[in-house]
Amino acid sequence: MTRRRILSLAILSGSVLVGGFKARGGEFKATYGEIYAQRDDGPLKADVYIPDGDGPFPGVLVVHGGAWRMGSRGQLSGVAQMLAQHGFTAIAISYRLAPAHKFPAQILDCKDAIRWMRTNAARLKIDPERIGGFGYSAGAHLVSLLGTTDEKDGLEGVADPKSVPSTRIQCVACGGAPCDLRPIPRNVDGLSFFLGGSPAQCPEQYRLASPAAFVTPDDPPMFFFHAEDDQLVPLASPTQMRAALVAAGIVSDLYVVPHLGHTAAAMDRDAINRSIAFLAKHLQAEGN
């Protein structure tokens, strides 16, 4: 049985487990099932991967994919472990899923996770001024939205955003990202399960859920990787997003993963290594 399979089984057990691992880039400790927020239908949990050492380390929020309606925080456990090996405290989260929870529930959960990281920065050995996001597919959409939105955009979920820790992040690396939902034809309702209707019925939802709609010159550096043969999310999505970021003066790179489709690219080693290198460069991780 592989380590990844063992870790997945531990996560599915629902208990908080702690373990130490000897990894290529260094040792780290993993803690499973920490509660980062409470909701009416139960707690939201995170798996925490902290490098050995005094820190503080840059933190990275790790957000899984699954079309906003399925998946678990264990999906990207391999990436979270690699981040910890390279000197990041990685926080892999669960978040509320559609259709039971419509947008903006998902981004509100991600923002609460960032606040939790900053509130608990000392315990988690995180430098609160160096926090990034990594995600794939739906998770890439969410970390991209984290990167481009702030308290003026109406997605903070609190009455007074200035009274709580900031949800701004300092770097994004993501793959397979749907970056702009506004061009979807008005009568196409394929995302109704997530957004509550078609673009004709709720155009503001499609705008609010589009990272590209919020690009401004104060956004963080953003790295995208995308499958050359992606039949689910067009390559035009990150291509156009990167162009908008560069036009705004933001550092942004795009790596096209050759010959792969949407699902396979999620764990392409070269793409993951490039993502970690980008995060390390812009968050100034030690030992990279």
PDB file of C-alpha atoms in Angstrom:
ATOM      1  CA  MET A   1       0.000   0.000   0.000  1.00  0.00           C
ATOM      2  CA  THR A   2       1.439   3.380  -0.983  1.00  0.00           C
ATOM      3  CA  ARG A   3       2.025   6.213   1.497  1.00  0.00           C
ATOM      4  CA  ARG A   4      -0.507   8.311  -0.412  1.00  0.00           C
ATOM      5  CA  ARG A   5      -3.142   5.577  -0.018  1.00  0.00           C
ATOM      6  CA  ILE A   6      -2.346   5.251   3.703  1.00  0.00           C
ATOM      7  CA  LEU A   7      -2.703   9.001   4.148  1.00  0.00           C
ATOM      8  CA  SER A   8      -6.008   8.992   2.269  1.00  0.00           C
ATOM      9  CA  LEU A   9      -7.372   6.267   4.533  1.00  0.00           C
ATOM     10  CA  ALA A  10      -6.279   8.235   7.592  1.00  0.00           C
ATOM     11  CA  ILE A  11      -8.087  11.315   6.356  1.00  0.00           C
ATOM     12  CA  LEU A  12     -11.256   9.340   5.617  1.00  0.00           C
ATOM     13  CA  SER A  13     -11.306   8.088   9.193  1.00  0.00           C
ATOM     14  CA  GLY A  14     -12.321  11.578  10.313  1.00  0.00           C
ATOM     15  CA  SER A  15      -9.960  11.711  13.275  1.00  0.00           C
ATOM     16  CA  VAL A  16      -7.052  14.031  13.928  1.00  0.00           C
ATOM     17  CA  LEU A  17      -3.819  12.146  13.293  1.00  0.00           C
ATOM     18  CA  VAL A  18      -0.253  13.341  13.682  1.00  0.00           C
ATOM     19  CA  GLY A  19       2.787  11.831  12.038  1.00  0.00           C
ATOM     20  CA  GLY A  20       6.375  12.644  11.102  1.00  0.00           C
ATOM     21  CA  PHE A  21       7.812  11.838   7.668  1.00  0.00           C
ATOM     22  CA  LYS A  22      11.332  11.782   6.293  1.00  0.00           C
ATOM     23  CA  ALA A  23      11.128  13.451   2.897  1.00  0.00           C
ATOM     24  CA  ARG A  24      13.518  14.285   0.084  1.00  0.00           C
ATOM     25  CA  GLY A  25      13.545  17.993   0.863  1.00  0.00           C
ATOM     26  CA  GLY A  26      13.495  17.630   4.650  1.00  0.00           C
ATOM     27  CA  GLU A  27      11.359  16.415   7.509  1.00  0.00           C
ATOM     28  CA  PHE A  28       7.890  17.691   8.266  1.00  0.00           C
ATOM     29  CA  LYS A  29       4.984  16.944  10.557  1.00  0.00           C
ATOM     30  CA  ALA A  30       1.449  16.341   9.305  1.00  0.00           C
ATOM     31  CA  THR A  31      -1.684  16.908  11.372  1.00  0.00           C
ATOM     32  CA  TYR A  32      -5.035  15.812   9.962  1.00  0.00           C
ATOM     33  CA  GLY A  33      -8.491  17.161  10.655  1.00  0.00           C
ATOM     34  CA  GLU A  34      -7.883  20.525  12.309  1.00  0.00           C
ATOM     35  CA  ILE A  35     -11.028  22.675  12.395  1.00  0.00           C
ATOM     36  CA  TYR A  36     -10.557  26.036  10.706  1.00  0.00           C
ATOM     37  CA  ALA A  37     -14.184  27.225  10.636  1.00  0.00           C
ATOM     38  CA  GLN A  38     -17.636  26.256  11.869  1.00  0.00           C
ATOM     39  CA  ARG A  39     -20.749  26.206   9.689  1.00  0.00           C
ATOM     40  CA  ASP A  40     -24.390  25.397  10.431  1.00  0.00           C
ATOM     41  CA  ASP A  41     -23.966  21.899   8.991  1.00  0.00           C
ATOM     42  CA  GLY A  42     -20.685  21.154  10.729  1.00  0.00           C
ATOM     43  CA  PRO A  43     -17.012  22.058  10.959  1.00  0.00           C
ATOM     44  CA  LEU A  44     -14.677  22.720   8.056  1.00  0.00           C
ATOM     45  CA  LYS A  45     -11.365  20.899   8.408  1.00  0.00           C
ATOM     46  CA  ALA A  46      -7.785  21.263   7.276  1.00  0.00           C
ATOM     47  CA  ASP A  47      -4.764  19.002   7.025  1.00  0.00           C
ATOM     48  CA  VAL A  48      -1.608  20.802   8.121  1.00  0.00           C
ATOM     49  CA  TYR A  49       1.940  20.055   6.935  1.00  0.00           C
ATOM     50  CA  ILE A  50       4.666  21.948   8.846  1.00  0.00           C
ATOM     51  CA  PRO A  51       8.395  21.673   8.043  1.00  0.00           C
ATOM     52  CA  ASP A  52      10.752  20.878  10.886  1.00  0.00           C
ATOM     53  CA  GLY A  53      12.588  23.918  12.133  1.00  0.00           C
ATOM     54  CA  ASP A  54      11.859  27.141  13.902  1.00  0.00           C
ATOM     55  CA  GLY A  55      10.239  29.022  11.024  1.00  0.00           C
ATOM     56  CA  PRO A  56       8.430  31.154  10.316  1.00  0.00           C
ATOM     57  CA  PHE A  57       7.818  29.621   6.905  1.00  0.00           C
ATOM     58  CA  PRO A  58       5.759  30.916   4.015  1.00  0.00           C
ATOM     59  CA  GLY A  59       2.296  29.373   4.070  1.00  0.00           C
ATOM     60  CA  VAL A  60       0.396  27.901   1.135  1.00  0.00           C
ATOM     61  CA  LEU A  61      -3.333  27.201   1.089  1.00  0.00           C
ATOM     62  CA  VAL A  62      -3.946  24.028  -0.959  1.00  0.00           C
ATOM     63  CA  VAL A  63      -7.416  23.784  -2.537  1.00  0.00           C
ATOM     64  CA  HIS A  64      -8.693  20.628  -4.231  1.00  0.00           C
ATOM     65  CA  GLY A  65     -10.705  20.383  -7.438  1.00  0.00           C
ATOM     66  CA  GLY A  66     -13.832  18.453  -8.329  1.00  0.00           C
ATOM     67  CA  ALA A  67     -16.128  20.830 -10.247  1.00  0.00           C
ATOM     68  CA  TRP A  68     -17.045  22.605  -6.992  1.00  0.00           C
ATOM     69  CA  ARG A  69     -19.289  19.649  -6.067  1.00  0.00           C
ATOM     70  CA  MET A  70     -17.026  16.757  -5.137  1.00  0.00           C
ATOM     71  CA  GLY A  71     -13.531  15.949  -3.984  1.00  0.00           C
ATOM     72  CA  SER A  72     -11.674  16.110  -0.697  1.00  0.00           C
ATOM     73  CA  ARG A  73      -8.705  17.843   0.880  1.00  0.00           C
ATOM     74  CA  GLY A  74      -6.718  14.606   0.547  1.00  0.00           C
ATOM     75  CA  GLN A  75      -6.650  14.832  -3.253  1.00  0.00           C
ATOM     76  CA  LEU A  76      -3.615  17.114  -3.250  1.00  0.00           C
ATOM     77  CA  SER A  77      -1.872  15.568  -0.245  1.00  0.00           C
ATOM     78  CA  GLY A  78       1.114  14.757  -2.453  1.00  0.00           C
ATOM     79  CA  VAL A  79       1.472  18.408  -3.421  1.00  0.00           C
ATOM     80  CA  ALA A  80       1.050  19.507   0.201  1.00  0.00           C
ATOM     81  CA  GLN A  81       3.826  17.120   1.245  1.00  0.00           C
ATOM     82  CA  MET A  82       6.110  18.420  -1.493  1.00  0.00           C
ATOM     83  CA  LEU A  83       5.470  21.971  -0.356  1.00  0.00           C
ATOM     84  CA  ALA A  84       6.389  21.030   3.211  1.00  0.00           C
ATOM     85  CA  GLN A  85       9.543  19.330   1.941  1.00  0.00           C
ATOM     86  CA  HIS A  86      10.490  22.599   0.265  1.00  0.00           C
ATOM     87  CA  GLY A  87      10.018  24.801   3.300  1.00  0.00           C
ATOM     88  CA  PHE A  88       6.360  25.821   3.207  1.00  0.00           C
ATOM     89  CA  THR A  89       3.666  25.251   5.789  1.00  0.00           C
ATOM     90  CA  ALA A  90       0.931  23.743   3.604  1.00  0.00           C
ATOM     91  CA  ILE A  91      -2.738  23.863   4.623  1.00  0.00           C
ATOM     92  CA  ALA A  92      -5.026  21.578   2.590  1.00  0.00           C
ATOM     93  CA  ILE A  93      -8.687  22.383   3.199  1.00  0.00           C
ATOM     94  CA  SER A  94     -12.156  21.008   2.772  1.00  0.00           C
ATOM     95  CA  TYR A  95     -14.784  23.514   1.694  1.00  0.00           C
ATOM     96  CA  ARG A  96     -18.535  23.509   1.213  1.00  0.00           C
ATOM     97  CA  LEU A  97     -19.657  21.876  -2.020  1.00  0.00           C
ATOM     98  CA  ALA A  98     -22.405  22.548  -4.537  1.00  0.00           C
ATOM     99  CA  PRO A  99     -25.258  21.998  -5.160  1.00  0.00           C
ATOM    100  CA  ALA A 100     -26.095  22.075  -1.450  1.00  0.00           C
ATOM    101  CA  HIS A 101     -24.011  25.230  -1.135  1.00  0.00           C
ATOM    102  CA  LYS A 102     -24.077  27.751  -3.954  1.00  0.00           C
ATOM    103  CA  PHE A 103     -21.360  30.291  -4.676  1.00  0.00           C
ATOM    104  CA  PRO A 104     -19.983  32.310  -2.902  1.00  0.00           C
ATOM    105  CA  ALA A 105     -19.872  29.672  -0.120  1.00  0.00           C
ATOM    106  CA  GLN A 106     -16.696  28.143  -1.557  1.00  0.00           C
ATOM    107  CA  ILE A 107     -14.660  31.354  -1.740  1.00  0.00           C
ATOM    108  CA  LEU A 108     -15.933  32.458   1.673  1.00  0.00           C
ATOM    109  CA  ASP A 109     -14.547  29.210   3.100  1.00  0.00           C
ATOM    110  CA  CYS A 110     -11.183  29.821   1.428  1.00  0.00           C
ATOM    111  CA  LYS A 111     -11.071  33.335   2.837  1.00  0.00           C
ATOM    112  CA  ASP A 112     -11.878  32.033   6.312  1.00  0.00           C
ATOM    113  CA  ALA A 113      -9.019  29.559   5.909  1.00  0.00           C
ATOM    114  CA  ILE A 114      -6.616  32.408   5.130  1.00  0.00           C
ATOM    115  CA  ARG A 115      -7.843  34.291   8.212  1.00  0.00           C
ATOM    116  CA  TRP A 116      -7.338  31.121  10.280  1.00  0.00           C
ATOM    117  CA  MET A 117      -3.790  30.797   8.952  1.00  0.00           C
ATOM    118  CA  ARG A 118      -3.000  34.355   9.966  1.00  0.00           C
ATOM    119  CA  THR A 119      -4.722  34.098  13.348  1.00  0.00           C
ATOM    120  CA  ASN A 120      -2.763  30.914  14.132  1.00  0.00           C
ATOM    121  CA  ALA A 121       0.438  31.962  12.385  1.00  0.00           C
ATOM    122  CA  ALA A 122       2.716  31.449  15.393  1.00  0.00           C
ATOM    123  CA  ARG A 123       1.463  27.911  16.105  1.00  0.00           C
ATOM    124  CA  LEU A 124       1.541  26.970  12.413  1.00  0.00           C
ATOM    125  CA  LYS A 125       4.998  28.553  11.992  1.00  0.00           C
ATOM    126  CA  ILE A 126       3.658  30.752   9.188  1.00  0.00           C
ATOM    127  CA  ASP A 127       4.891  34.191   8.251  1.00  0.00           C
ATOM    128  CA  PRO A 128       1.530  36.009   7.870  1.00  0.00           C
ATOM    129  CA  GLU A 129       3.059  38.359   5.298  1.00  0.00           C
ATOM    130  CA  ARG A 130       4.036  35.451   3.010  1.00  0.00           C
ATOM    131  CA  ILE A 131       0.965  33.380   2.162  1.00  0.00           C
ATOM    132  CA  GLY A 132       0.214  31.854  -1.222  1.00  0.00           C
ATOM    133  CA  GLY A 133      -2.363  29.591  -2.788  1.00  0.00           C
ATOM    134  CA  PHE A 134      -2.171  26.394  -4.848  1.00  0.00           C
ATOM    135  CA  GLY A 135      -5.125  24.685  -6.478  1.00  0.00           C
ATOM    136  CA  TYR A 136      -6.206  22.608  -9.437  1.00  0.00           C
ATOM    137  CA  SER A 137      -9.365  22.943 -11.564  1.00  0.00           C
ATOM    138  CA  ALA A 138     -12.130  24.200  -9.240  1.00  0.00           C
ATOM    139  CA  GLY A 139      -9.424  24.731  -6.636  1.00  0.00           C
ATOM    140  CA  ALA A 140      -7.423  26.742  -9.173  1.00  0.00           C
ATOM    141  CA  HIS A 141     -10.479  28.897  -9.765  1.00  0.00           C
ATOM    142  CA  LEU A 142     -10.795  29.538  -6.036  1.00  0.00           C
ATOM    143  CA  VAL A 143      -7.147  30.415  -5.395  1.00  0.00           C
ATOM    144  CA  SER A 144      -7.172  32.663  -8.469  1.00  0.00           C
ATOM    145  CA  LEU A 145     -10.204  34.422  -7.024  1.00  0.00           C
ATOM    146  CA  LEU A 146      -8.356  34.733  -3.720  1.00  0.00           C
ATOM    147  CA  GLY A 147      -5.540  36.354  -5.641  1.00  0.00           C
ATOM    148  CA  THR A 148      -7.619  38.980  -7.426  1.00  0.00           C
ATOM    149  CA  THR A 149     -10.245  39.937  -4.826  1.00  0.00           C
ATOM    150  CA  ASP A 150     -10.028  42.022  -1.676  1.00  0.00           C
ATOM    151  CA  GLU A 151     -12.289  43.763   0.820  1.00  0.00           C
ATOM    152  CA  LYS A 152     -13.758  46.154  -1.762  1.00  0.00           C
ATOM    153  CA  ASP A 153     -15.128  43.346  -3.949  1.00  0.00           C
ATOM    154  CA  GLY A 154     -17.957  42.081  -1.749  1.00  0.00           C
ATOM    155  CA  LEU A 155     -16.692  38.542  -1.213  1.00  0.00           C
ATOM    156  CA  GLU A 156     -15.322  38.748   2.319  1.00  0.00           C
ATOM    157  CA  GLY A 157     -18.382  37.397   4.153  1.00  0.00           C
ATOM    158  CA  VAL A 158     -17.979  39.780   7.090  1.00  0.00           C
ATOM    159  CA  ALA A 159     -19.592  43.143   7.788  1.00  0.00           C
ATOM    160  CA  ASP A 160     -16.302  44.914   8.491  1.00  0.00           C
ATOM    161  CA  PRO A 161     -13.359  43.268   6.690  1.00  0.00           C
ATOM    162  CA  LYS A 162     -10.909  45.649   8.322  1.00  0.00           C
ATOM    163  CA  SER A 163     -11.815  44.265  11.763  1.00  0.00           C
ATOM    164  CA  VAL A 164     -10.486  40.781  10.941  1.00  0.00           C
ATOM    165  CA  PRO A 165      -7.225  39.466   9.446  1.00  0.00           C
ATOM    166  CA  SER A 166      -6.730  40.194   5.763  1.00  0.00           C
ATOM    167  CA  THR A 167      -7.532  37.538   3.171  1.00  0.00           C
ATOM    168  CA  ARG A 168      -5.063  38.908   0.629  1.00  0.00           C
ATOM    169  CA  ILE A 169      -2.460  36.426  -0.537  1.00  0.00           C
ATOM    170  CA  GLN A 170       0.975  37.163  -1.921  1.00  0.00           C
ATOM    171  CA  CYS A 171       1.319  34.547  -4.679  1.00  0.00           C
ATOM    172  CA  VAL A 172      -0.787  32.062  -6.662  1.00  0.00           C
ATOM    173  CA  ALA A 173       0.187  28.868  -8.493  1.00  0.00           C
ATOM    174  CA  CYS A 174      -2.569  26.801 -10.060  1.00  0.00           C
ATOM    175  CA  GLY A 175      -3.541  24.469 -12.881  1.00  0.00           C
ATOM    176  CA  GLY A 176      -6.571  23.914 -15.085  1.00  0.00           C
ATOM    177  CA  ALA A 177      -8.150  27.165 -13.929  1.00  0.00           C
ATOM    178  CA  PRO A 178     -11.522  28.441 -15.173  1.00  0.00           C
ATOM    179  CA  CYS A 179     -10.674  32.147 -14.981  1.00  0.00           C
ATOM    180  CA  ASP A 180     -13.640  33.908 -16.575  1.00  0.00           C
ATOM    181  CA  LEU A 181     -17.228  32.657 -16.467  1.00  0.00           C
ATOM    182  CA  ARG A 182     -18.728  35.795 -18.010  1.00  0.00           C
ATOM    183  CA  PRO A 183     -18.453  34.681 -21.674  1.00  0.00           C
ATOM    184  CA  ILE A 184     -20.723  31.658 -21.069  1.00  0.00           C
ATOM    185  CA  PRO A 185     -23.807  32.095 -23.318  1.00  0.00           C
ATOM    186  CA  ARG A 186     -26.737  33.673 -21.514  1.00  0.00           C
ATOM    187  CA  ASN A 187     -29.086  30.692 -21.731  1.00  0.00           C
ATOM    188  CA  VAL A 188     -26.575  27.942 -20.928  1.00  0.00           C
ATOM    189  CA  ASP A 189     -27.342  26.589 -17.467  1.00  0.00           C
ATOM    190  CA  GLY A 190     -24.533  24.058 -17.030  1.00  0.00           C
ATOM    191  CA  LEU A 191     -23.264  25.867 -13.937  1.00  0.00           C
ATOM    192  CA  SER A 192     -26.659  26.373 -12.332  1.00  0.00           C
ATOM    193  CA  PHE A 193     -25.778  23.785  -9.685  1.00  0.00           C
ATOM    194  CA  PHE A 194     -22.921  26.067  -8.611  1.00  0.00           C
ATOM    195  CA  LEU A 195     -24.116  29.590  -9.377  1.00  0.00           C
ATOM    196  CA  GLY A 196     -27.883  29.206  -8.985  1.00  0.00           C
ATOM    197  CA  GLY A 197     -28.994  29.796 -12.564  1.00  0.00           C
ATOM    198  CA  SER A 198     -27.926  30.690 -16.079  1.00  0.00           C
ATOM    199  CA  PRO A 199     -26.058  33.894 -16.961  1.00  0.00           C
ATOM    200  CA  ALA A 200     -29.382  35.369 -18.057  1.00  0.00           C
ATOM    201  CA  GLN A 201     -30.914  34.595 -14.664  1.00  0.00           C
ATOM    202  CA  CYS A 202     -28.052  35.707 -12.398  1.00  0.00           C
ATOM    203  CA  PRO A 203     -25.384  37.617 -14.337  1.00  0.00           C
ATOM    204  CA  GLU A 204     -23.891  39.095 -11.168  1.00  0.00           C
ATOM    205  CA  GLN A 205     -23.071  35.604  -9.889  1.00  0.00           C
ATOM    206  CA  TYR A 206     -21.055  34.913 -13.024  1.00  0.00           C
ATOM    207  CA  ARG A 207     -19.169  38.181 -12.648  1.00  0.00           C
ATOM    208  CA  LEU A 208     -18.437  37.629  -8.958  1.00  0.00           C
ATOM    209  CA  ALA A 209     -17.200  34.100  -9.702  1.00  0.00           C
ATOM    210  CA  SER A 210     -14.767  35.293 -12.412  1.00  0.00           C
ATOM    211  CA  PRO A 211     -11.196  35.936 -11.221  1.00  0.00           C
ATOM    212  CA  ALA A 212     -10.532  37.827 -14.447  1.00  0.00           C
ATOM    213  CA  ALA A 213     -13.211  40.375 -13.547  1.00  0.00           C
ATOM    214  CA  PHE A 214     -11.135  41.637 -10.623  1.00  0.00           C
ATOM    215  CA  VAL A 215      -7.653  41.980 -12.125  1.00  0.00           C
ATOM    216  CA  THR A 216      -5.948  45.125 -10.804  1.00  0.00           C
ATOM    217  CA  PRO A 217      -2.334  46.312 -10.537  1.00  0.00           C
ATOM    218  CA  ASP A 218      -2.130  45.305  -6.857  1.00  0.00           C
ATOM    219  CA  ASP A 219      -2.707  41.597  -7.534  1.00  0.00           C
ATOM    220  CA  PRO A 220       0.018  39.092  -6.572  1.00  0.00           C
ATOM    221  CA  PRO A 221       2.273  37.168  -8.972  1.00  0.00           C
ATOM    222  CA  MET A 222       0.338  34.305 -10.565  1.00  0.00           C
ATOM    223  CA  PHE A 223       1.539  31.102 -12.248  1.00  0.00           C
ATOM    224  CA  PHE A 224      -0.724  28.927 -14.373  1.00  0.00           C
ATOM    225  CA  PHE A 225      -0.192  25.484 -15.824  1.00  0.00           C
ATOM    226  CA  HIS A 226      -2.667  23.978 -18.228  1.00  0.00           C
ATOM    227  CA  ALA A 227      -3.016  20.766 -20.227  1.00  0.00           C
ATOM    228  CA  GLU A 228      -2.373  21.114 -23.943  1.00  0.00           C
ATOM    229  CA  ASP A 229      -5.272  18.761 -24.685  1.00  0.00           C
ATOM    230  CA  ASP A 230      -7.674  19.990 -21.985  1.00  0.00           C
ATOM    231  CA  GLN A 231     -11.209  19.321 -23.240  1.00  0.00           C
ATOM    232  CA  LEU A 232     -12.892  20.595 -20.086  1.00  0.00           C
ATOM    233  CA  VAL A 233     -11.347  24.022 -19.490  1.00  0.00           C
ATOM    234  CA  PRO A 234     -10.081  25.733 -22.670  1.00  0.00           C
ATOM    235  CA  LEU A 235      -6.434  26.759 -22.801  1.00  0.00           C
ATOM    236  CA  ALA A 236      -7.726  30.214 -23.700  1.00  0.00           C
ATOM    237  CA  SER A 237      -8.841  30.603 -20.068  1.00  0.00           C
ATOM    238  CA  PRO A 238      -5.403  30.978 -18.432  1.00  0.00           C
ATOM    239  CA  THR A 239      -3.935  32.477 -21.618  1.00  0.00           C
ATOM    240  CA  GLN A 240      -6.345  35.406 -21.498  1.00  0.00           C
ATOM    241  CA  MET A 241      -6.056  35.697 -17.719  1.00  0.00           C
ATOM    242  CA  ARG A 242      -2.280  35.891 -17.934  1.00  0.00           C
ATOM    243  CA  ALA A 243      -2.524  38.542 -20.654  1.00  0.00           C
ATOM    244  CA  ALA A 244      -4.811  40.635 -18.444  1.00  0.00           C
ATOM    245  CA  LEU A 245      -2.444  40.298 -15.494  1.00  0.00           C
ATOM    246  CA  VAL A 246       0.609  41.242 -17.542  1.00  0.00           C
ATOM    247  CA  ALA A 247      -1.262  44.238 -18.980  1.00  0.00           C
ATOM    248  CA  ALA A 248      -1.917  45.325 -15.383  1.00  0.00           C
ATOM    249  CA  GLY A 249       1.786  45.055 -14.574  1.00  0.00           C
ATOM    250  CA  ILE A 250       1.569  41.763 -12.660  1.00  0.00           C
ATOM    251  CA  VAL A 251       4.217  39.049 -12.943  1.00  0.00           C
ATOM    252  CA  SER A 252       2.498  36.025 -14.487  1.00  0.00           C
ATOM    253  CA  ASP A 253       3.706  32.861 -16.230  1.00  0.00           C
ATOM    254  CA  LEU A 254       1.918  30.083 -18.108  1.00  0.00           C
ATOM    255  CA  TYR A 255       3.260  26.577 -18.648  1.00  0.00           C
ATOM    256  CA  VAL A 256       1.433  24.369 -21.154  1.00  0.00           C
ATOM    257  CA  VAL A 257       1.669  20.694 -20.179  1.00  0.00           C
ATOM    258  CA  PRO A 258       2.287  18.805 -23.441  1.00  0.00           C
ATOM    259  CA  HIS A 259       0.102  15.952 -24.664  1.00  0.00           C
ATOM    260  CA  LEU A 260      -2.061  15.634 -21.531  1.00  0.00           C
ATOM    261  CA  GLY A 261      -5.726  16.208 -20.742  1.00  0.00           C
ATOM    262  CA  HIS A 262      -7.367  17.995 -17.836  1.00  0.00           C
ATOM    263  CA  THR A 263      -7.229  15.200 -15.258  1.00  0.00           C
ATOM    264  CA  ALA A 264      -3.745  13.868 -16.007  1.00  0.00           C
ATOM    265  CA  ALA A 265      -2.137  17.304 -15.840  1.00  0.00           C
ATOM    266  CA  ALA A 266      -3.175  17.675 -12.204  1.00  0.00           C
ATOM    267  CA  MET A 267      -0.185  15.630 -11.026  1.00  0.00           C
ATOM    268  CA  ASP A 268       2.306  16.312 -13.797  1.00  0.00           C
ATOM    269  CA  ARG A 269       5.627  16.416 -11.969  1.00  0.00           C
ATOM    270  CA  ASP A 270       7.172  19.120 -14.140  1.00  0.00           C
ATOM    271  CA  ALA A 271       4.134  21.367 -13.682  1.00  0.00           C
ATOM    272  CA  ILE A 272       4.156  20.849  -9.919  1.00  0.00           C
ATOM    273  CA  ASN A 273       7.887  21.545  -9.717  1.00  0.00           C
ATOM    274  CA  ARG A 274       7.435  24.748 -11.709  1.00  0.00           C
ATOM    275  CA  SER A 275       4.579  25.756  -9.411  1.00  0.00           C
ATOM    276  CA  ILE A 276       6.668  25.210  -6.285  1.00  0.00           C
ATOM    277  CA  ALA A 277       9.605  27.098  -7.807  1.00  0.00           C
ATOM    278  CA  PHE A 278       7.332  30.057  -8.589  1.00  0.00           C
ATOM    279  CA  LEU A 279       5.917  30.072  -5.073  1.00  0.00           C
ATOM    280  CA  ALA A 280       9.417  29.777  -3.611  1.00  0.00           C
ATOM    281  CA  LYS A 281      10.717  32.675  -5.686  1.00  0.00           C
ATOM    282  CA  HIS A 282       7.908  35.053  -4.806  1.00  0.00           C
ATOM    283  CA  LEU A 283       7.378  33.955  -1.199  1.00  0.00           C
ATOM    284  CA  GLN A 284      11.122  33.693  -0.547  1.00  0.00           C
ATOM    285  CA  ALA A 285      11.084  30.153   0.787  1.00  0.00           C
ATOM    286  CA  GLU A 286      14.421  29.050   2.218  1.00  0.00           C
ATOM    287  CA  GLY A 287      16.247  26.071   0.790  1.00  0.00           C
ATOM    288  CA  ASN A 288      14.867  26.470  -2.749  1.00  0.00           C
TER     289      ASN A 288
END
